[in-house]
Amino acid sequence: MTSRIVVIPTRRAHSNHAEVARSIGVDIIAGRYAEGTRLPGDAEMIAMFGVSRPVLRESVKTLVAKGLLTTKARVGTVVRERAAWNMFDADVLAWHLDAGIDKRFLNDLAEIRLAVEPRAAELAAKQRSEEDVAELRRSMERMRREASDSVGFADADLALHVAVARASGNLFMRSIGHVIEAALRASFLLSAPVEPEDRDAVLLWHQKIVDAIAAGDAEAASEAMVFVIHNGMSRHEDTVIETAPAEVLPSADTGE
């Protein structure tokens, strides 16, 4: 099976400084500027992007705030280690999709889902309203209508999981759900249940989530959510994805 990088293009920025920040951010995430690398000087970056010094500095400030860069006196602007990146920042997540996601990204996403979504399903079973249940059922009906490998199926799947987070009544869980929507959508697209038996299993266990929440069965809702996440992880394992070797961009350190 041929290895591939999976790129999920996201919407472009609406201002010069945001677009420059996005471009540098994608290059950092893709590894074109390695961790610990010092970025080229202002004059080179200004010429590279065709922007003014204030625009460039605003872009760098944005990336510093998101944890991707740090500025040091007499050193310059340096790429921070991956552990410092704010992965709950919507832009940082979107830039990962632009740069191309790999199994490490998908596994990390699944781990945070396992830490949050089963508990959200449990709380939803205890606190759901009639409208919450109606929304879950609408999402379920849409999943049944859509082709398994379609964007519509992934969007319906996403809507169901967001509805669970909303039904939990926990503001933090709702916020996490909204922040990682784009990443979840990409994950669902990559784990599309194209085989009939896979589709049947996906629909069955999503229906179990909905039914358990509607019935107020917190334990069953949590268990069904755990199964759904693990089932998606198993389909990711069958998809060979790897990050393509990135062309390293010139830096002030190398002078290349």
PDB file of C-alpha atoms in Angstrom:
ATOM      1  CA  MET A   1       0.000   0.000   0.000  1.00  0.00           C
ATOM      2  CA  THR A   2       1.348   3.411  -0.927  1.00  0.00           C
ATOM      3  CA  SER A   3       2.176   5.728   1.953  1.00  0.00           C
ATOM      4  CA  ARG A   4       0.659   9.156   1.750  1.00  0.00           C
ATOM      5  CA  ILE A   5       0.275  12.402   3.574  1.00  0.00           C
ATOM      6  CA  VAL A   6      -3.325  13.490   4.060  1.00  0.00           C
ATOM      7  CA  VAL A   7      -3.969  17.193   3.608  1.00  0.00           C
ATOM      8  CA  ILE A   8      -7.341  18.701   4.533  1.00  0.00           C
ATOM      9  CA  PRO A   9      -7.329  22.285   3.191  1.00  0.00           C
ATOM     10  CA  THR A  10      -8.905  24.875   5.468  1.00  0.00           C
ATOM     11  CA  ARG A  11     -10.217  28.351   4.763  1.00  0.00           C
ATOM     12  CA  ARG A  12      -7.678  31.074   4.126  1.00  0.00           C
ATOM     13  CA  ALA A  13      -7.104  34.013   6.443  1.00  0.00           C
ATOM     14  CA  HIS A  14      -8.805  37.343   5.846  1.00  0.00           C
ATOM     15  CA  SER A  15      -5.952  39.737   6.744  1.00  0.00           C
ATOM     16  CA  ASN A  16      -2.314  40.079   5.710  1.00  0.00           C
ATOM     17  CA  HIS A  17      -0.887  39.370   9.151  1.00  0.00           C
ATOM     18  CA  ALA A  18      -3.182  36.356   9.647  1.00  0.00           C
ATOM     19  CA  GLU A  19      -2.190  34.912   6.272  1.00  0.00           C
ATOM     20  CA  VAL A  20       1.518  35.388   7.012  1.00  0.00           C
ATOM     21  CA  ALA A  21       1.012  33.746  10.426  1.00  0.00           C
ATOM     22  CA  ARG A  22      -0.798  30.843   8.746  1.00  0.00           C
ATOM     23  CA  SER A  23       1.973  30.381   6.180  1.00  0.00           C
ATOM     24  CA  ILE A  24       4.745  30.358   8.797  1.00  0.00           C
ATOM     25  CA  GLY A  25       2.640  28.185  11.116  1.00  0.00           C
ATOM     26  CA  VAL A  26       2.054  25.563   8.411  1.00  0.00           C
ATOM     27  CA  ASP A  27       5.786  25.537   7.604  1.00  0.00           C
ATOM     28  CA  ILE A  28       6.625  24.984  11.276  1.00  0.00           C
ATOM     29  CA  ILE A  29       4.073  22.199  11.715  1.00  0.00           C
ATOM     30  CA  ALA A  30       5.176  20.508   8.493  1.00  0.00           C
ATOM     31  CA  GLY A  31       8.765  20.541   9.761  1.00  0.00           C
ATOM     32  CA  ARG A  32      10.111  22.967   7.196  1.00  0.00           C
ATOM     33  CA  TYR A  33      11.269  25.078  10.122  1.00  0.00           C
ATOM     34  CA  ALA A  34      12.544  22.551  12.659  1.00  0.00           C
ATOM     35  CA  GLU A  35      12.218  22.881  16.429  1.00  0.00           C
ATOM     36  CA  GLY A  36      14.957  25.131  17.766  1.00  0.00           C
ATOM     37  CA  THR A  37      15.509  26.755  14.372  1.00  0.00           C
ATOM     38  CA  ARG A  38      15.964  30.506  14.236  1.00  0.00           C
ATOM     39  CA  LEU A  39      13.785  32.134  11.574  1.00  0.00           C
ATOM     40  CA  PRO A  40      15.373  34.375   8.950  1.00  0.00           C
ATOM     41  CA  GLY A  41      15.702  38.039   9.835  1.00  0.00           C
ATOM     42  CA  ASP A  42      12.968  40.629   9.360  1.00  0.00           C
ATOM     43  CA  ALA A  43      14.323  41.968   6.077  1.00  0.00           C
ATOM     44  CA  GLU A  44      14.346  38.500   4.485  1.00  0.00           C
ATOM     45  CA  MET A  45      10.885  37.632   5.777  1.00  0.00           C
ATOM     46  CA  ILE A  46       9.458  40.975   4.638  1.00  0.00           C
ATOM     47  CA  ALA A  47      10.822  40.356   1.145  1.00  0.00           C
ATOM     48  CA  MET A  48       9.568  36.761   1.205  1.00  0.00           C
ATOM     49  CA  PHE A  49       5.973  37.707   2.013  1.00  0.00           C
ATOM     50  CA  GLY A  50       5.842  41.175   0.484  1.00  0.00           C
ATOM     51  CA  VAL A  51       4.448  42.792   3.632  1.00  0.00           C
ATOM     52  CA  SER A  52       5.401  45.659   5.902  1.00  0.00           C
ATOM     53  CA  ARG A  53       7.438  45.306   9.091  1.00  0.00           C
ATOM     54  CA  PRO A  54       4.377  45.968  11.327  1.00  0.00           C
ATOM     55  CA  VAL A  55       2.450  43.179   9.544  1.00  0.00           C
ATOM     56  CA  LEU A  56       5.349  40.747   9.990  1.00  0.00           C
ATOM     57  CA  ARG A  57       5.731  41.628  13.663  1.00  0.00           C
ATOM     58  CA  GLU A  58       1.994  41.183  14.261  1.00  0.00           C
ATOM     59  CA  SER A  59       2.232  37.754  12.603  1.00  0.00           C
ATOM     60  CA  VAL A  60       5.141  36.756  14.842  1.00  0.00           C
ATOM     61  CA  LYS A  61       3.232  37.972  17.930  1.00  0.00           C
ATOM     62  CA  THR A  62       0.323  35.750  16.900  1.00  0.00           C
ATOM     63  CA  LEU A  63       2.599  32.707  16.607  1.00  0.00           C
ATOM     64  CA  VAL A  64       4.278  33.485  19.929  1.00  0.00           C
ATOM     65  CA  ALA A  65       0.847  33.588  21.597  1.00  0.00           C
ATOM     66  CA  LYS A  66      -0.010  30.193  20.094  1.00  0.00           C
ATOM     67  CA  GLY A  67       3.192  28.650  21.430  1.00  0.00           C
ATOM     68  CA  LEU A  68       4.916  28.033  18.077  1.00  0.00           C
ATOM     69  CA  LEU A  69       7.602  30.726  18.373  1.00  0.00           C
ATOM     70  CA  THR A  70       9.583  32.512  21.019  1.00  0.00           C
ATOM     71  CA  THR A  71      11.550  35.732  20.687  1.00  0.00           C
ATOM     72  CA  LYS A  72      14.826  36.170  22.518  1.00  0.00           C
ATOM     73  CA  ALA A  73      16.980  39.244  22.845  1.00  0.00           C
ATOM     74  CA  ARG A  74      20.177  39.014  20.764  1.00  0.00           C
ATOM     75  CA  VAL A  75      19.026  35.614  19.452  1.00  0.00           C
ATOM     76  CA  GLY A  76      15.984  36.315  17.309  1.00  0.00           C
ATOM     77  CA  THR A  77      12.790  34.401  16.652  1.00  0.00           C
ATOM     78  CA  VAL A  78      13.073  30.675  17.390  1.00  0.00           C
ATOM     79  CA  VAL A  79      10.713  27.748  16.741  1.00  0.00           C
ATOM     80  CA  ARG A  80       9.534  26.214  20.013  1.00  0.00           C
ATOM     81  CA  GLU A  81       9.372  22.513  20.788  1.00  0.00           C
ATOM     82  CA  ARG A  82       6.162  20.722  19.773  1.00  0.00           C
ATOM     83  CA  ALA A  83       5.163  20.198  23.417  1.00  0.00           C
ATOM     84  CA  ALA A  84       4.722  23.966  23.788  1.00  0.00           C
ATOM     85  CA  TRP A  85       2.224  24.322  20.923  1.00  0.00           C
ATOM     86  CA  ASN A  86      -1.346  25.135  21.910  1.00  0.00           C
ATOM     87  CA  MET A  87      -3.195  22.229  20.327  1.00  0.00           C
ATOM     88  CA  PHE A  88      -6.535  23.585  21.540  1.00  0.00           C
ATOM     89  CA  ASP A  89      -6.061  26.689  19.418  1.00  0.00           C
ATOM     90  CA  ALA A  90      -8.401  26.531  16.414  1.00  0.00           C
ATOM     91  CA  ASP A  91      -5.776  27.991  14.069  1.00  0.00           C
ATOM     92  CA  VAL A  92      -3.073  25.547  15.175  1.00  0.00           C
ATOM     93  CA  LEU A  93      -5.435  22.636  14.549  1.00  0.00           C
ATOM     94  CA  ALA A  94      -6.403  24.041  11.152  1.00  0.00           C
ATOM     95  CA  TRP A  95      -2.735  24.464  10.225  1.00  0.00           C
ATOM     96  CA  HIS A  96      -2.119  20.810  11.061  1.00  0.00           C
ATOM     97  CA  LEU A  97      -4.785  19.910   8.517  1.00  0.00           C
ATOM     98  CA  ASP A  98      -3.142  22.214   5.961  1.00  0.00           C
ATOM     99  CA  ALA A  99       0.301  20.746   6.662  1.00  0.00           C
ATOM    100  CA  GLY A 100      -0.920  17.148   6.477  1.00  0.00           C
ATOM    101  CA  ILE A 101      -1.949  14.928   9.365  1.00  0.00           C
ATOM    102  CA  ASP A 102      -0.284  11.639  10.283  1.00  0.00           C
ATOM    103  CA  LYS A 103      -0.994   8.736  12.628  1.00  0.00           C
ATOM    104  CA  ARG A 104       0.626  10.503  15.557  1.00  0.00           C
ATOM    105  CA  PHE A 105      -1.898  13.332  15.188  1.00  0.00           C
ATOM    106  CA  LEU A 106      -4.814  10.896  14.841  1.00  0.00           C
ATOM    107  CA  ASN A 107      -3.728   8.836  17.852  1.00  0.00           C
ATOM    108  CA  ASP A 108      -3.289  11.947  20.006  1.00  0.00           C
ATOM    109  CA  LEU A 109      -6.744  13.105  18.939  1.00  0.00           C
ATOM    110  CA  ALA A 110      -8.240   9.708  19.811  1.00  0.00           C
ATOM    111  CA  GLU A 111      -6.587   9.773  23.243  1.00  0.00           C
ATOM    112  CA  ILE A 112      -8.071  13.155  24.147  1.00  0.00           C
ATOM    113  CA  ARG A 113     -11.440  11.950  22.856  1.00  0.00           C
ATOM    114  CA  LEU A 114     -11.234   8.896  25.117  1.00  0.00           C
ATOM    115  CA  ALA A 115     -10.500  11.203  28.040  1.00  0.00           C
ATOM    116  CA  VAL A 116     -13.519  13.437  27.372  1.00  0.00           C
ATOM    117  CA  GLU A 117     -16.259  11.945  25.191  1.00  0.00           C
ATOM    118  CA  PRO A 118     -17.274   8.882  27.275  1.00  0.00           C
ATOM    119  CA  ARG A 119     -17.789  11.166  30.273  1.00  0.00           C
ATOM    120  CA  ALA A 120     -19.706  13.610  28.053  1.00  0.00           C
ATOM    121  CA  ALA A 121     -21.992  10.760  26.939  1.00  0.00           C
ATOM    122  CA  GLU A 122     -22.488   9.730  30.565  1.00  0.00           C
ATOM    123  CA  LEU A 123     -23.445  13.262  31.575  1.00  0.00           C
ATOM    124  CA  ALA A 124     -25.676  13.608  28.507  1.00  0.00           C
ATOM    125  CA  ALA A 125     -27.636  10.537  29.600  1.00  0.00           C
ATOM    126  CA  LYS A 126     -28.290  12.220  32.944  1.00  0.00           C
ATOM    127  CA  GLN A 127     -29.009  15.764  31.730  1.00  0.00           C
ATOM    128  CA  ARG A 128     -30.308  15.585  28.161  1.00  0.00           C
ATOM    129  CA  SER A 129     -33.361  17.524  27.109  1.00  0.00           C
ATOM    130  CA  GLU A 130     -35.983  16.439  24.588  1.00  0.00           C
ATOM    131  CA  GLU A 131     -34.399  18.755  22.042  1.00  0.00           C
ATOM    132  CA  ASP A 132     -30.975  17.188  22.681  1.00  0.00           C
ATOM    133  CA  VAL A 133     -32.394  13.737  21.979  1.00  0.00           C
ATOM    134  CA  ALA A 134     -34.178  15.021  18.871  1.00  0.00           C
ATOM    135  CA  GLU A 135     -30.896  16.479  17.574  1.00  0.00           C
ATOM    136  CA  LEU A 136     -29.062  13.201  18.195  1.00  0.00           C
ATOM    137  CA  ARG A 137     -31.748  11.306  16.303  1.00  0.00           C
ATOM    138  CA  ARG A 138     -31.629  13.758  13.394  1.00  0.00           C
ATOM    139  CA  SER A 139     -27.869  13.240  13.116  1.00  0.00           C
ATOM    140  CA  MET A 140     -28.367   9.481  13.276  1.00  0.00           C
ATOM    141  CA  GLU A 141     -30.971   9.574  10.518  1.00  0.00           C
ATOM    142  CA  ARG A 142     -28.638  11.623   8.339  1.00  0.00           C
ATOM    143  CA  MET A 143     -25.793   9.140   8.861  1.00  0.00           C
ATOM    144  CA  ARG A 144     -28.100   6.362   7.634  1.00  0.00           C
ATOM    145  CA  ARG A 145     -29.002   8.344   4.495  1.00  0.00           C
ATOM    146  CA  GLU A 146     -25.485   9.315   3.474  1.00  0.00           C
ATOM    147  CA  ALA A 147     -22.899   7.178   1.689  1.00  0.00           C
ATOM    148  CA  SER A 148     -20.247   5.981   4.132  1.00  0.00           C
ATOM    149  CA  ASP A 149     -17.329   7.649   2.333  1.00  0.00           C
ATOM    150  CA  SER A 150     -19.120  10.950   1.725  1.00  0.00           C
ATOM    151  CA  VAL A 151     -18.525  14.315   3.324  1.00  0.00           C
ATOM    152  CA  GLY A 152     -22.181  14.237   4.351  1.00  0.00           C
ATOM    153  CA  PHE A 153     -21.638  11.096   6.426  1.00  0.00           C
ATOM    154  CA  ALA A 154     -18.620  12.642   8.184  1.00  0.00           C
ATOM    155  CA  ASP A 155     -20.558  15.845   8.835  1.00  0.00           C
ATOM    156  CA  ALA A 156     -23.498  13.910  10.290  1.00  0.00           C
ATOM    157  CA  ASP A 157     -21.105  11.896  12.469  1.00  0.00           C
ATOM    158  CA  LEU A 158     -19.508  15.142  13.652  1.00  0.00           C
ATOM    159  CA  ALA A 159     -22.918  16.685  14.370  1.00  0.00           C
ATOM    160  CA  LEU A 160     -23.814  13.706  16.546  1.00  0.00           C
ATOM    161  CA  HIS A 161     -20.641  13.958  18.631  1.00  0.00           C
ATOM    162  CA  VAL A 162     -21.011  17.723  19.028  1.00  0.00           C
ATOM    163  CA  ALA A 163     -24.631  17.171  20.079  1.00  0.00           C
ATOM    164  CA  VAL A 164     -23.460  14.732  22.772  1.00  0.00           C
ATOM    165  CA  ALA A 165     -21.036  17.341  24.107  1.00  0.00           C
ATOM    166  CA  ARG A 166     -23.790  19.943  24.093  1.00  0.00           C
ATOM    167  CA  ALA A 167     -26.220  17.596  25.845  1.00  0.00           C
ATOM    168  CA  SER A 168     -23.654  16.965  28.600  1.00  0.00           C
ATOM    169  CA  GLY A 169     -24.371  20.435  29.945  1.00  0.00           C
ATOM    170  CA  ASN A 170     -20.663  20.881  30.727  1.00  0.00           C
ATOM    171  CA  LEU A 171     -19.364  24.110  29.237  1.00  0.00           C
ATOM    172  CA  PHE A 172     -15.772  22.864  29.059  1.00  0.00           C
ATOM    173  CA  MET A 173     -16.786  19.740  27.156  1.00  0.00           C
ATOM    174  CA  ARG A 174     -18.909  21.811  24.790  1.00  0.00           C
ATOM    175  CA  SER A 175     -15.979  24.156  24.182  1.00  0.00           C
ATOM    176  CA  ILE A 176     -13.553  21.292  23.505  1.00  0.00           C
ATOM    177  CA  GLY A 177     -16.034  19.795  21.071  1.00  0.00           C
ATOM    178  CA  HIS A 178     -16.275  23.023  19.100  1.00  0.00           C
ATOM    179  CA  VAL A 179     -12.513  23.639  19.135  1.00  0.00           C
ATOM    180  CA  ILE A 180     -11.633  20.230  17.701  1.00  0.00           C
ATOM    181  CA  GLU A 181     -14.501  20.077  15.187  1.00  0.00           C
ATOM    182  CA  ALA A 182     -12.236  20.430  12.149  1.00  0.00           C
ATOM    183  CA  ALA A 183      -9.861  17.745  13.415  1.00  0.00           C
ATOM    184  CA  LEU A 184     -12.746  15.401  14.215  1.00  0.00           C
ATOM    185  CA  ARG A 185     -14.192  15.898  10.750  1.00  0.00           C
ATOM    186  CA  ALA A 186     -10.843  15.028   9.170  1.00  0.00           C
ATOM    187  CA  SER A 187     -10.574  11.968  11.409  1.00  0.00           C
ATOM    188  CA  PHE A 188     -14.055  10.797  10.414  1.00  0.00           C
ATOM    189  CA  LEU A 189     -13.277  11.264   6.724  1.00  0.00           C
ATOM    190  CA  LEU A 190     -10.155   9.123   7.083  1.00  0.00           C
ATOM    191  CA  SER A 191     -11.926   6.388   9.042  1.00  0.00           C
ATOM    192  CA  ALA A 192     -14.930   6.167   6.721  1.00  0.00           C
ATOM    193  CA  PRO A 193     -16.533   2.697   7.089  1.00  0.00           C
ATOM    194  CA  VAL A 194     -16.480   1.778   3.407  1.00  0.00           C
ATOM    195  CA  GLU A 195     -16.979  -1.964   3.904  1.00  0.00           C
ATOM    196  CA  PRO A 196     -20.633  -2.979   4.511  1.00  0.00           C
ATOM    197  CA  GLU A 197     -19.849  -4.754   7.789  1.00  0.00           C
ATOM    198  CA  ASP A 198     -17.897  -1.706   9.012  1.00  0.00           C
ATOM    199  CA  ARG A 199     -20.789   0.592   8.128  1.00  0.00           C
ATOM    200  CA  ASP A 200     -23.227  -1.669   9.962  1.00  0.00           C
ATOM    201  CA  ALA A 201     -21.022  -1.641  13.070  1.00  0.00           C
ATOM    202  CA  VAL A 202     -20.596   2.141  12.987  1.00  0.00           C
ATOM    203  CA  LEU A 203     -24.327   2.748  12.642  1.00  0.00           C
ATOM    204  CA  LEU A 204     -25.166   0.165  15.309  1.00  0.00           C
ATOM    205  CA  TRP A 205     -22.852   1.626  17.948  1.00  0.00           C
ATOM    206  CA  HIS A 206     -23.727   5.234  17.204  1.00  0.00           C
ATOM    207  CA  GLN A 207     -27.364   4.220  17.586  1.00  0.00           C
ATOM    208  CA  LYS A 208     -26.459   2.620  20.923  1.00  0.00           C
ATOM    209  CA  ILE A 209     -25.064   5.990  22.063  1.00  0.00           C
ATOM    210  CA  VAL A 210     -28.283   7.752  21.065  1.00  0.00           C
ATOM    211  CA  ASP A 211     -30.552   5.116  22.610  1.00  0.00           C
ATOM    212  CA  ALA A 212     -28.600   5.019  25.871  1.00  0.00           C
ATOM    213  CA  ILE A 213     -28.682   8.806  26.219  1.00  0.00           C
ATOM    214  CA  ALA A 214     -32.409   8.860  25.433  1.00  0.00           C
ATOM    215  CA  ALA A 215     -33.014   6.121  28.015  1.00  0.00           C
ATOM    216  CA  GLY A 216     -30.904   7.855  30.660  1.00  0.00           C
ATOM    217  CA  ASP A 217     -28.477   4.914  30.817  1.00  0.00           C
ATOM    218  CA  ALA A 218     -25.194   6.665  31.614  1.00  0.00           C
ATOM    219  CA  GLU A 219     -23.067   3.519  31.791  1.00  0.00           C
ATOM    220  CA  ALA A 220     -24.280   2.178  28.442  1.00  0.00           C
ATOM    221  CA  ALA A 221     -23.783   5.587  26.795  1.00  0.00           C
ATOM    222  CA  SER A 222     -20.197   5.777  28.039  1.00  0.00           C
ATOM    223  CA  GLU A 223     -19.397   2.213  26.964  1.00  0.00           C
ATOM    224  CA  ALA A 224     -20.861   2.753  23.499  1.00  0.00           C
ATOM    225  CA  MET A 225     -18.804   5.924  23.063  1.00  0.00           C
ATOM    226  CA  VAL A 226     -15.612   4.097  24.039  1.00  0.00           C
ATOM    227  CA  PHE A 227     -16.368   1.401  21.470  1.00  0.00           C
ATOM    228  CA  VAL A 228     -17.033   3.981  18.747  1.00  0.00           C
ATOM    229  CA  ILE A 229     -13.706   5.735  19.348  1.00  0.00           C
ATOM    230  CA  HIS A 230     -11.714   2.495  19.455  1.00  0.00           C
ATOM    231  CA  ASN A 231     -13.501   1.278  16.328  1.00  0.00           C
ATOM    232  CA  GLY A 232     -12.460   4.444  14.487  1.00  0.00           C
ATOM    233  CA  MET A 233      -8.872   4.001  15.704  1.00  0.00           C
ATOM    234  CA  SER A 234      -8.813   0.480  14.283  1.00  0.00           C
ATOM    235  CA  ARG A 235      -9.820   1.765  10.857  1.00  0.00           C
ATOM    236  CA  HIS A 236      -7.086   4.417  11.038  1.00  0.00           C
ATOM    237  CA  GLU A 237      -4.605   1.573  11.558  1.00  0.00           C
ATOM    238  CA  ASP A 238      -5.645   0.170   8.199  1.00  0.00           C
ATOM    239  CA  THR A 239      -4.913   3.500   6.515  1.00  0.00           C
ATOM    240  CA  VAL A 240      -1.206   3.976   5.819  1.00  0.00           C
ATOM    241  CA  ILE A 241      -0.480   7.631   6.482  1.00  0.00           C
ATOM    242  CA  GLU A 242       2.848   9.251   6.997  1.00  0.00           C
ATOM    243  CA  THR A 243       4.189  12.759   6.886  1.00  0.00           C
ATOM    244  CA  ALA A 244       6.178  13.372   3.741  1.00  0.00           C
ATOM    245  CA  PRO A 245       9.767  14.519   4.339  1.00  0.00           C
ATOM    246  CA  ALA A 246       9.608  18.286   4.478  1.00  0.00           C
ATOM    247  CA  GLU A 247      11.970  20.514   2.553  1.00  0.00           C
ATOM    248  CA  VAL A 248      13.829  22.448   5.228  1.00  0.00           C
ATOM    249  CA  LEU A 249      13.566  26.172   4.684  1.00  0.00           C
ATOM    250  CA  PRO A 250      16.572  28.437   5.089  1.00  0.00           C
ATOM    251  CA  SER A 251      17.126  29.836   8.565  1.00  0.00           C
ATOM    252  CA  ALA A 252      19.357  32.414  10.132  1.00  0.00           C
ATOM    253  CA  ASP A 253      21.163  29.546  11.898  1.00  0.00           C
ATOM    254  CA  THR A 254      22.245  27.719   8.746  1.00  0.00           C
ATOM    255  CA  GLY A 255      22.548  30.666   6.444  1.00  0.00           C
ATOM    256  CA  GLU A 256      21.374  28.417   3.616  1.00  0.00           C
TER     257      GLU A 256
END
